mmCIF file of C-alpha atoms in Angstrom:
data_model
loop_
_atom_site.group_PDB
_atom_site.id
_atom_site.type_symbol
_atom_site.label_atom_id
_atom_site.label_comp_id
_atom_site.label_asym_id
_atom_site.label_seq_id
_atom_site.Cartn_x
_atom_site.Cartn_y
_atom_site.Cartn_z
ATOM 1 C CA UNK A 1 8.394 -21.001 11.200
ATOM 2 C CA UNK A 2 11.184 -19.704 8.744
ATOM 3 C CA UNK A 3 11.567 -23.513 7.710
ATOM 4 C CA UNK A 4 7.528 -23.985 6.745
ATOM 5 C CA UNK A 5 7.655 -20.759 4.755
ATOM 6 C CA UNK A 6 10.385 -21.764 2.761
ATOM 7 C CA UNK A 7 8.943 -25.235 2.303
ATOM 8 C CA UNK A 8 5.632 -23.559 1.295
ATOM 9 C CA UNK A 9 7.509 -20.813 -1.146
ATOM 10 C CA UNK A 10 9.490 -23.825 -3.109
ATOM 11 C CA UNK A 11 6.148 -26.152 -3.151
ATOM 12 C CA UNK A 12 4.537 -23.273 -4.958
ATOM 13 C CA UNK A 13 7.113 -22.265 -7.049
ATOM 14 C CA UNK A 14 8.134 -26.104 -8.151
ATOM 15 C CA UNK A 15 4.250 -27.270 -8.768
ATOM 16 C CA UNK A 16 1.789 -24.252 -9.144
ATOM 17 C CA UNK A 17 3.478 -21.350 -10.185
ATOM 18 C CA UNK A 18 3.344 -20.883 -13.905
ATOM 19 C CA UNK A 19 5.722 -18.663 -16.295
ATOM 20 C CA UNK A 20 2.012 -17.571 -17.600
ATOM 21 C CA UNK A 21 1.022 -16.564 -14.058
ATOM 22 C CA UNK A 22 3.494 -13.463 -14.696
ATOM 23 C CA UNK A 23 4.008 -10.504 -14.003
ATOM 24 C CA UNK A 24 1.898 -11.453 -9.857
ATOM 25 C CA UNK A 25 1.616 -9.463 -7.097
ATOM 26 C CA UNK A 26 3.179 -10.440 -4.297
ATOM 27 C CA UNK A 27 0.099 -10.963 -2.055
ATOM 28 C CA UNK A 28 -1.690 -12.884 -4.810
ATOM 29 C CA UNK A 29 1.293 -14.855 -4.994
ATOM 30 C CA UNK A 30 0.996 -15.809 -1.394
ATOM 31 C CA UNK A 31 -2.334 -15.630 -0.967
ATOM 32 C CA UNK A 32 -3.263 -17.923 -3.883
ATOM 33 C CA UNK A 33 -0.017 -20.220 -4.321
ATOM 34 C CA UNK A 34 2.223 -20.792 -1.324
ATOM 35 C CA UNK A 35 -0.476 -20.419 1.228
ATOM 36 C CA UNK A 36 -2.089 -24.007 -0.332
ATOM 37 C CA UNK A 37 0.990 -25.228 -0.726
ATOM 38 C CA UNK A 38 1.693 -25.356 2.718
ATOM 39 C CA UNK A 39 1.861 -28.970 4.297
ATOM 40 C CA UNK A 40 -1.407 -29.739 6.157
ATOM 41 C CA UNK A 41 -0.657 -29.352 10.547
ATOM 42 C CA UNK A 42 1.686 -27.257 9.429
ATOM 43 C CA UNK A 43 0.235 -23.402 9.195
ATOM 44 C CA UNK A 44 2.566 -20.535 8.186
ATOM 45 C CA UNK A 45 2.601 -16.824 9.397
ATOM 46 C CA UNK A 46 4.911 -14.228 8.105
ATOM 47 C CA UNK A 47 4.424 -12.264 11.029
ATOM 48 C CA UNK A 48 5.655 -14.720 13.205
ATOM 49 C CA UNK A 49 8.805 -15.329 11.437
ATOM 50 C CA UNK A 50 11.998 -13.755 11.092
ATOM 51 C CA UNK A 51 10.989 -12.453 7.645
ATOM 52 C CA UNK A 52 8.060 -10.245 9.220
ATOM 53 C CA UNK A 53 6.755 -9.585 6.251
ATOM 54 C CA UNK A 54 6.579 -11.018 2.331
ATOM 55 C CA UNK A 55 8.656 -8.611 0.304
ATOM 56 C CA UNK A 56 11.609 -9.091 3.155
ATOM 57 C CA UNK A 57 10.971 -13.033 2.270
ATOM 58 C CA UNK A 58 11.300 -12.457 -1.371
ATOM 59 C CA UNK A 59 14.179 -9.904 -0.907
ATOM 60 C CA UNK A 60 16.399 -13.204 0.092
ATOM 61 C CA UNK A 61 14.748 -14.999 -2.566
ATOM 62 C CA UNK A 62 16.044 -12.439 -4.843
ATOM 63 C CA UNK A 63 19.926 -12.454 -3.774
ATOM 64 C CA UNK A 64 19.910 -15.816 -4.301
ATOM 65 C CA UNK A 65 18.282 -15.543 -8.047
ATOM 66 C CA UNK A 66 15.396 -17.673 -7.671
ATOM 67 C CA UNK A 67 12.832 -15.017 -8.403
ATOM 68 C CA UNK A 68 12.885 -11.316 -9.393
ATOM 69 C CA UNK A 69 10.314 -8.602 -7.708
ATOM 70 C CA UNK A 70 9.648 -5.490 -9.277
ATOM 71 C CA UNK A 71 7.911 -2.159 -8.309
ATOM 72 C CA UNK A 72 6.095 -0.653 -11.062
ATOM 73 C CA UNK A 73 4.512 1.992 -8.765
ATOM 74 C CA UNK A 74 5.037 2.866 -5.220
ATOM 75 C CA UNK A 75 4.348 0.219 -2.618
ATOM 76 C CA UNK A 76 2.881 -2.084 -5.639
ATOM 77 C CA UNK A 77 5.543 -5.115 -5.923
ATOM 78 C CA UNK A 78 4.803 -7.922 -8.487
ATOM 79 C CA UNK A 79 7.334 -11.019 -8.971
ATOM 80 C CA UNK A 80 8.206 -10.688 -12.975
ATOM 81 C CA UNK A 81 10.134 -14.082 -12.996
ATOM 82 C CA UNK A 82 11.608 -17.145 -11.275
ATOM 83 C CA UNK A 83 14.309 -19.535 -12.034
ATOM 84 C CA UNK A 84 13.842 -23.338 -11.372
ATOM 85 C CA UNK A 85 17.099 -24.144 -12.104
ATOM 86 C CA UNK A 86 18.821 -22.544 -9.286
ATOM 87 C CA UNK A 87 19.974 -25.430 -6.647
ATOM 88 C CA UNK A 88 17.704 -24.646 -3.768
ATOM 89 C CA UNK A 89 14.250 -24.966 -5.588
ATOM 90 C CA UNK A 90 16.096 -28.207 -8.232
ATOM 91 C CA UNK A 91 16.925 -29.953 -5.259
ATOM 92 C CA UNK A 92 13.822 -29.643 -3.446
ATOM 93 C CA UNK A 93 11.410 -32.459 -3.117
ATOM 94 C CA UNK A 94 7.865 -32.008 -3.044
ATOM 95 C CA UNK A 95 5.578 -34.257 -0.689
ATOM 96 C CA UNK A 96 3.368 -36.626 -2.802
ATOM 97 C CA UNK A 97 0.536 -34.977 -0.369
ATOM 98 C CA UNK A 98 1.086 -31.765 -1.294
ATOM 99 C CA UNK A 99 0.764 -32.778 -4.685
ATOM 100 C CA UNK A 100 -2.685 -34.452 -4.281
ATOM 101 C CA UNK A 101 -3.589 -31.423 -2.341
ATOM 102 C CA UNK A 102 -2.263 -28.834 -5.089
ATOM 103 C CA UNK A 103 -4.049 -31.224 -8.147
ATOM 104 C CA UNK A 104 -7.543 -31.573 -5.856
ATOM 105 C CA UNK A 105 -7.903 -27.617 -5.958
ATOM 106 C CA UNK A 106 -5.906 -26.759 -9.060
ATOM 107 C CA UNK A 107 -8.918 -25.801 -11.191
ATOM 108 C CA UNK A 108 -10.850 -23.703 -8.180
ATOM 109 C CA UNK A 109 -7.573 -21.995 -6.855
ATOM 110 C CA UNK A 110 -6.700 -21.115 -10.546
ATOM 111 C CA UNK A 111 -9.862 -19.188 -11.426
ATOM 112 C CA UNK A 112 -9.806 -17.657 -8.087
ATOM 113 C CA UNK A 113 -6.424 -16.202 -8.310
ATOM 114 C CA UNK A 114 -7.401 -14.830 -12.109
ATOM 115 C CA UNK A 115 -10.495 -12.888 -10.235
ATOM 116 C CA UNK A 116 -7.973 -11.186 -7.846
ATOM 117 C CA UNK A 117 -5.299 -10.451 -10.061
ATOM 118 C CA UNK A 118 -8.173 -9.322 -12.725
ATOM 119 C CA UNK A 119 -10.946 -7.633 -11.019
ATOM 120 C CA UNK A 120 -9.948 -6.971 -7.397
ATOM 121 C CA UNK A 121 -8.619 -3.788 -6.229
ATOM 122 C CA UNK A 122 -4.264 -4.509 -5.722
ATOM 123 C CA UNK A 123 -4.179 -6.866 -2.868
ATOM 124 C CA UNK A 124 -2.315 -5.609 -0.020
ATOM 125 C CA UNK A 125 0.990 -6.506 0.857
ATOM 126 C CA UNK A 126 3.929 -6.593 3.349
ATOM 127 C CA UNK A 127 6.575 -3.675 3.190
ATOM 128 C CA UNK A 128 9.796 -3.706 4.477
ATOM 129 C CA UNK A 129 9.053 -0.636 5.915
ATOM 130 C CA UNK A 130 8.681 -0.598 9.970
ATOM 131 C CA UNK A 131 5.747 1.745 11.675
ATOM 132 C CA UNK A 132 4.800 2.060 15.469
ATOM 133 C CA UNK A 133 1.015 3.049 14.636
ATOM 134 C CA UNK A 134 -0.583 2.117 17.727
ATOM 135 C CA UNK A 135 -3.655 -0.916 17.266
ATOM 136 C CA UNK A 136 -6.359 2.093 17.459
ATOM 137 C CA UNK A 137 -4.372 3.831 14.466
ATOM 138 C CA UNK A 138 -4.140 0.060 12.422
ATOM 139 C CA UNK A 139 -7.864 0.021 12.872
ATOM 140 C CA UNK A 140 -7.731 2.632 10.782
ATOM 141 C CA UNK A 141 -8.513 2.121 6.850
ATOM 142 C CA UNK A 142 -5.640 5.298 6.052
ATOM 143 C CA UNK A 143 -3.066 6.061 8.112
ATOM 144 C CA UNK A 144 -0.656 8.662 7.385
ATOM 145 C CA UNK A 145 2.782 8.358 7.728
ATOM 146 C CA UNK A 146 6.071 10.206 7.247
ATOM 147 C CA UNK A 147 9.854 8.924 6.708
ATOM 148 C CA UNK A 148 13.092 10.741 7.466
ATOM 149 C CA UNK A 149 14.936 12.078 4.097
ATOM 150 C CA UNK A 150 18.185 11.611 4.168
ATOM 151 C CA UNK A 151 18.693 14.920 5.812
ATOM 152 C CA UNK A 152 16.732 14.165 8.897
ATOM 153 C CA UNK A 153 18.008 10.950 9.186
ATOM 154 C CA UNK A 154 20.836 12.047 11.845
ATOM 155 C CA UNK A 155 17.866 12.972 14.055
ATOM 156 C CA UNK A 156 16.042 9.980 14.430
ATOM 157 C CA UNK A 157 19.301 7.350 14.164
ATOM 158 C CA UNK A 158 20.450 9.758 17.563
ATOM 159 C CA UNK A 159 17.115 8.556 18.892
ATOM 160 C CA UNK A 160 17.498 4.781 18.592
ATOM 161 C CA UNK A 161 15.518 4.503 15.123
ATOM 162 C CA UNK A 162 16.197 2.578 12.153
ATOM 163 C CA UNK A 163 16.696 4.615 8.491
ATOM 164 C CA UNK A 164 13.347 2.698 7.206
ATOM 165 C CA UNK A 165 10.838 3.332 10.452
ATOM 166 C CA UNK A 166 7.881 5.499 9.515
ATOM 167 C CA UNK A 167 6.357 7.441 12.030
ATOM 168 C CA UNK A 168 2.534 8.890 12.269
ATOM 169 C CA UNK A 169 1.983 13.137 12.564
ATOM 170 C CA UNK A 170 2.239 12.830 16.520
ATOM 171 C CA UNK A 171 5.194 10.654 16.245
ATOM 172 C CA UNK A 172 7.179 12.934 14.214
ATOM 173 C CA UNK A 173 6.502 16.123 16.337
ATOM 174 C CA UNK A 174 7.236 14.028 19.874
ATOM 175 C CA UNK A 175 10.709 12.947 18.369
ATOM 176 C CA UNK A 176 11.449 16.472 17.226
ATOM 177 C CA UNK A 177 10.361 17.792 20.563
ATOM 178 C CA UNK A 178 12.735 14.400 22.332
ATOM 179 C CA UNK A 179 15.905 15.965 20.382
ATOM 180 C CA UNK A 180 15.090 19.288 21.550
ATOM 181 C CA UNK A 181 15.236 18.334 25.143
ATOM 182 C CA UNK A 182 17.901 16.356 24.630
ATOM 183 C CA UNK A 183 19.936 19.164 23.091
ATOM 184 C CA UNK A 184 18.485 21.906 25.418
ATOM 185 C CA UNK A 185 16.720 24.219 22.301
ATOM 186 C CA UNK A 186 13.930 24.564 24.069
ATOM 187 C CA UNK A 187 13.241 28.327 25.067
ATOM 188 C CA UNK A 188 9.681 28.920 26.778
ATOM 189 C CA UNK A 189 7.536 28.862 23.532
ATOM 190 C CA UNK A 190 10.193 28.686 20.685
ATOM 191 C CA UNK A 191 13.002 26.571 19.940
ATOM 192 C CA UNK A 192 16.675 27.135 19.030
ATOM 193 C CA UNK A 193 17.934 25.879 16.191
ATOM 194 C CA UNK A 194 21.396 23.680 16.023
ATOM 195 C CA UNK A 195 23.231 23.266 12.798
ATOM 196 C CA UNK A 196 21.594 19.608 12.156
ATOM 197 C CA UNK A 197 18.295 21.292 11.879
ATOM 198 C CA UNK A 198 19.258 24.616 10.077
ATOM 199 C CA UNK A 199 20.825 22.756 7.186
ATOM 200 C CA UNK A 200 17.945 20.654 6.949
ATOM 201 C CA UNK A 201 14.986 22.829 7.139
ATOM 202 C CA UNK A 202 16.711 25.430 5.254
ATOM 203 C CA UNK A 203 18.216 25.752 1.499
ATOM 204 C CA UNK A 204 21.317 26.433 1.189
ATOM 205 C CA UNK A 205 21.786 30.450 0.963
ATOM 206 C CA UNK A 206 19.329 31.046 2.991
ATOM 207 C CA UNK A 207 19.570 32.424 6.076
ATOM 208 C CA UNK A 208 18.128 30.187 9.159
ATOM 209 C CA UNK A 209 16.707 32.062 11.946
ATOM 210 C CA UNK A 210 18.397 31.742 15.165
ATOM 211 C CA UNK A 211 15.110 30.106 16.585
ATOM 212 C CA UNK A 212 11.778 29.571 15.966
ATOM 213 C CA UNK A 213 8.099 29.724 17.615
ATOM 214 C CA UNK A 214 7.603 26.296 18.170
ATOM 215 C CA UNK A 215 4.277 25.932 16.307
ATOM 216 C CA UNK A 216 6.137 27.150 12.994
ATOM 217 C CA UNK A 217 8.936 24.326 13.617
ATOM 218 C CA UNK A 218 6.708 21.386 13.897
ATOM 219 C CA UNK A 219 5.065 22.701 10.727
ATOM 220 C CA UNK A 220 8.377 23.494 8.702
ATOM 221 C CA UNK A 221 9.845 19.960 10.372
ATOM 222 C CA UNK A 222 6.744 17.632 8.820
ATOM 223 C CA UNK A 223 6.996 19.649 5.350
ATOM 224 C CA UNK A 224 10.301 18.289 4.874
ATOM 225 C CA UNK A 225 9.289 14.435 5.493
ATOM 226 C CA UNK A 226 8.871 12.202 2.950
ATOM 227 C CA UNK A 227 4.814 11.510 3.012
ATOM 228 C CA UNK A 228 3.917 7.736 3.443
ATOM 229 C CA UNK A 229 0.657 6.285 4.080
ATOM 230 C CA UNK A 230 -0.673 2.696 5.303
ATOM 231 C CA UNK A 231 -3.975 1.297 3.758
ATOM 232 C CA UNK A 232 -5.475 -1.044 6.223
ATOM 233 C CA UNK A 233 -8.062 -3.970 4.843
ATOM 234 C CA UNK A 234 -9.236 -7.444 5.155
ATOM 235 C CA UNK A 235 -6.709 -7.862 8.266
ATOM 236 C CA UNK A 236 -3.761 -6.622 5.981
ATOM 237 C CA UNK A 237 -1.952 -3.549 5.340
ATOM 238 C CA UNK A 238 -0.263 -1.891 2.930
ATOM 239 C CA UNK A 239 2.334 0.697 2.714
ATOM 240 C CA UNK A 240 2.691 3.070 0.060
ATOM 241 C CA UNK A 241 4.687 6.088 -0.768
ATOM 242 C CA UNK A 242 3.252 9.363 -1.273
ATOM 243 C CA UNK A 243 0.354 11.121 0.066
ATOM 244 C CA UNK A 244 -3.207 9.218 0.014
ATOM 245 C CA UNK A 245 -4.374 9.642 -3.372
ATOM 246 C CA UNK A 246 -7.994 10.310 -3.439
ATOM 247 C CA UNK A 247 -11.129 8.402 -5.270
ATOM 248 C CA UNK A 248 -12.648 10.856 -7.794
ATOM 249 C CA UNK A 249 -16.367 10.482 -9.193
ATOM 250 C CA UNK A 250 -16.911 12.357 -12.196
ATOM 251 C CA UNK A 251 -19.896 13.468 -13.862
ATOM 252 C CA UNK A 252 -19.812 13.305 -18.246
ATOM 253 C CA UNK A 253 -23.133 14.319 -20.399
ATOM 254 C CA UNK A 254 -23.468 12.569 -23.195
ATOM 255 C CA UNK A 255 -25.840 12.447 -26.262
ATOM 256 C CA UNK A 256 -25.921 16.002 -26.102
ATOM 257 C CA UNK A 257 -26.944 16.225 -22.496
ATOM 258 C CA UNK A 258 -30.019 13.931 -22.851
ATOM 259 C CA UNK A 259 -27.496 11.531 -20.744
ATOM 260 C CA UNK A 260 -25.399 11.126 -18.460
ATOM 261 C CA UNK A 261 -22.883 8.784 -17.114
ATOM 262 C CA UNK A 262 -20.548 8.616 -14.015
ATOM 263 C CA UNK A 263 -16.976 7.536 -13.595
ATOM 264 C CA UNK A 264 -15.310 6.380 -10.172
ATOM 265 C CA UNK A 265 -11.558 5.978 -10.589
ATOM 266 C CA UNK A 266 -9.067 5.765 -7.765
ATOM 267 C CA UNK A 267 -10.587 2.891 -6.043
ATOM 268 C CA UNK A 268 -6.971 1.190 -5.605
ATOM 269 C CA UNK A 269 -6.272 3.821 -2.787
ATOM 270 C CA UNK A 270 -8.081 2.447 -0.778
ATOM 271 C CA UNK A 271 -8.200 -1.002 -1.498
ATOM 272 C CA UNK A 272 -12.240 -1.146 -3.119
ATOM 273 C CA UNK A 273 -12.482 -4.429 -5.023
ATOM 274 C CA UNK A 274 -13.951 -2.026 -8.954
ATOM 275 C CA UNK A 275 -16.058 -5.489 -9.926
ATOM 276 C CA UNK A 276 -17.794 -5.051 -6.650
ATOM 277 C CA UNK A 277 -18.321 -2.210 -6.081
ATOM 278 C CA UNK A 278 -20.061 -1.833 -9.527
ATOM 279 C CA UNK A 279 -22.355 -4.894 -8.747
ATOM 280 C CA UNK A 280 -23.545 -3.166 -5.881
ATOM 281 C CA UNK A 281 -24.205 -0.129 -7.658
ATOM 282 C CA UNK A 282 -26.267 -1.240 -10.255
ATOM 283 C CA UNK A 283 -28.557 -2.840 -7.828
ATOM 284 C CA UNK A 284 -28.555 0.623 -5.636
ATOM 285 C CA UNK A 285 -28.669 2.607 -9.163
ATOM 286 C CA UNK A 286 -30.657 0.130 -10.543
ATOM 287 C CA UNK A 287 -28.392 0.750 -13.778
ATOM 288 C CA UNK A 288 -25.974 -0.753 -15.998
ATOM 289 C CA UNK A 289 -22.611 -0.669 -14.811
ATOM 290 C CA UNK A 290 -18.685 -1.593 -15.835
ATOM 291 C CA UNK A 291 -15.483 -1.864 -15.051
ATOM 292 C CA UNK A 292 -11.949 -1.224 -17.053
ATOM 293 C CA UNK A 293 -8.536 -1.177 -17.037
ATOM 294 C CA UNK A 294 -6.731 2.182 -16.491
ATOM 295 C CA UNK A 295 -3.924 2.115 -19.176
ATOM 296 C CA UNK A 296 -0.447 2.469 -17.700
ATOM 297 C CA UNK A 297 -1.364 2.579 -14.367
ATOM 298 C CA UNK A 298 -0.979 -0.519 -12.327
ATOM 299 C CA UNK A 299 -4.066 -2.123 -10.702
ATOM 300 C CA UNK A 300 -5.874 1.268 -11.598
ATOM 301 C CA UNK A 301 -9.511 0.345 -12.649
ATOM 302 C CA UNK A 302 -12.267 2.798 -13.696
ATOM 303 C CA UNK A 303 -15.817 1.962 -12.776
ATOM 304 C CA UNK A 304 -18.829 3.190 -14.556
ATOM 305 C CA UNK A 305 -22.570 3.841 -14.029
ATOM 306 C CA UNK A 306 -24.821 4.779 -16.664
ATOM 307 C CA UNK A 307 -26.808 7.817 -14.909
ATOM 308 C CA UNK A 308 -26.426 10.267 -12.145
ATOM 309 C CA UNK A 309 -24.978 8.434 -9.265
ATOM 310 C CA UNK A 310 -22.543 10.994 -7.738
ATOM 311 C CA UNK A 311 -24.391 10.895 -4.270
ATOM 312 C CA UNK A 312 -24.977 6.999 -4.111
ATOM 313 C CA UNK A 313 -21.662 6.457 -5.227
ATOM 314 C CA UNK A 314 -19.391 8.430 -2.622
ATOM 315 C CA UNK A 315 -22.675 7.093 0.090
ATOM 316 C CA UNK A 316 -21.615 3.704 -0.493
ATOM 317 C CA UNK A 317 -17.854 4.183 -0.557
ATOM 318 C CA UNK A 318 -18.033 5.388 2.886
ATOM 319 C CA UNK A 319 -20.573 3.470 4.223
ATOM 320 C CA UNK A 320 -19.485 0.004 3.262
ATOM 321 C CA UNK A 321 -16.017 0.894 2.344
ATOM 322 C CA UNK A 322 -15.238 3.283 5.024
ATOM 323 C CA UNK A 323 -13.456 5.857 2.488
ATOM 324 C CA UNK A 324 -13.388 8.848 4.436
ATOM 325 C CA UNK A 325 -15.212 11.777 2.747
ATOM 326 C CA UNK A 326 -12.495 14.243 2.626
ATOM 327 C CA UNK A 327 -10.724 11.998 0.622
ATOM 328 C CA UNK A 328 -13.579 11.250 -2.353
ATOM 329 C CA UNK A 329 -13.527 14.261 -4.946
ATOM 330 C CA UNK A 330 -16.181 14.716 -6.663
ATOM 331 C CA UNK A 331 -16.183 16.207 -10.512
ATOM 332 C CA UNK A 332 -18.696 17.971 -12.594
ATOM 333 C CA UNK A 333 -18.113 17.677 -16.351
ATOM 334 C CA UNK A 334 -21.242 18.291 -17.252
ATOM 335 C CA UNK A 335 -22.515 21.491 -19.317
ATOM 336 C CA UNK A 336 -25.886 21.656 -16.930
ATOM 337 C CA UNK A 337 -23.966 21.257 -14.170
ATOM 338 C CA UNK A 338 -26.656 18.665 -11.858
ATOM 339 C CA UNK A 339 -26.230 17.993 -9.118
ATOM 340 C CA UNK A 340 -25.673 14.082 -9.085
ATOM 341 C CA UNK A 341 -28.579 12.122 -6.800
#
């Protein structure tokens, strides 16, 4: 399997990919380039390779200077350029097949990669982060997760677990409850606390309690994770760092109140394609509708509906989009402060 994927990677890079094409996310890269590039009989799955995932791929790619990834925002990783010239992909020999194949669906794979790289919410993408969220949890559209800071680290490493392993809410409190048995802190309903966890959970000059209800550790212990959370779409995942960012719908007036119009921006958190989602709400809102760019924020788009469309709006995202509710804000700019329908 590691073979085909390389075989597939220098196809695409030797015959499709374009200096043009760049900056490209990852996952449009693979979806849109290597993936039809791959010889036909001879399927490719990162999963089932060494590589488990895309960005590991392209980390090798990248010590041996035949492309270079970037990460303009957490968990968002876009290839900014690639180097023909370096032996491997120069010496490389490209099937006449693969060639008919790549010129027979040049002109339909091009446009279609434009669309996702233009219009589409960021396309999700392999991390080389590790998580042990069971399949219930991946069901999930947003999962949250924590990693160890440096601090912690000790902890989990004593456990058997690697520095970049995220862990869900559950997870976290199970292992902290595993190195208290281990270490025999445990005392009816608190816990002791050993130097490892005083020096973590406490700044330095203050003074660490001797031990702690157990309730108040768990709490203090996730506080000092690093917050990570795993968007879940279209049978792929991302991982991103930070807490889940929420979509917020905002209500403006304009003309002097005599109209109104509604924003929805943060669709990227949760993976919403903006140019459909805004086709489906002018049909709904039976209004006119748009989508733009957010400046300086990568694979940020704004939609907007001319009208009230507050209610519809966060309806539809969880309805079809399955955005939970407590994570759409909604916004009233608005001097007359309606209610949106």
């Amino acid at each position: 399997m590691d073979e085909r994927i390389r075989v597939a990677f220098l196809n695409a890079l030797k015959v499709k990919l374009k200096k043009t094409d760049l900056p490209i996310l990852i996952n449009v890269f693979w979806g849109e380039y290597v993936i039809p590039c791959t010889p036909e009989g001879s399927p490719i799955d990162i999963k089932q390779s060494s590589f488990k995932g895309v960005r590991k791929f392209l980390e090798g790619m990248e010590e041996k200077k035949v492309v270079r990834v970037e990460e303009p925002s957490p968990g968002v990783h876009q290839i900014v350029s690639f180097d023909k010239s370096v032996q491997e992909v120069s010496r490389h020999k490209v099937d006449q097949a693969i060639r008919d194949q790549i010129a027979a669906s040049s002109s339909s794979s091009s446009s279609s990669a434009k669309e996702v790289t233009n219009t589409a919410a960021p396309p999700l993408s392999a991390s080389s982060y590790t998580t042990s969220a069971s399949p219930d949890e991946k069901k999930s559209l947003v999962v949250e997760l924590f990693g160890a800071p440096q601090s912690l680290q000790p902890l989990f490493l004593e456990l058997g677990h690697e520095k970049r392993h995220l862990y869900t809410k559950k997870e976290v409190v199970d292992h902290l409850w595993a190195y208290a048995s281990k270490h025999k802190l445990g005392n009816k309903g608190n816990c002791k606390l050993d130097e490892l966890l005083a020096k973590a959970l406490f700044k330095k000059g203050q003074e660490p309690p001797e031990e702690l209800p157990k309730k108040d550790l768990a709490d203090l212990f996730l506080s000092k994770m690093t917050n990570f959370h795993e968007v879940n779409r279209g049978g792929l995942s991302d991982i991103r760092k930070g807490p889940v960012k929420p979509v917020v719908i905002t209500l403006e007036q304009r003309q002097g109140g005599r109209k109104h119009v509604t924003r929805i921006t943060g669709l990227e958190s949760f993976a919403v394609p903006a140019k459909e989602l805004a086709d489906e709400l002018r049909q709904q809102c039976a209004a006119s509708t748009s989508v733009k760019k957010i400046e300086g924020k990568v694979g940020g788009e704004e939609v907007m509906v001319q009208g009230l469309a507050v209610r519809q709006a966060g309806d539809h995202l969880v309805k079809k989009y399955e955005v939970p509710r407590k994570y759409i804000q909604n916004v009233d700019k608005s001097k007359a402060k309606k209610k949106g329908k």
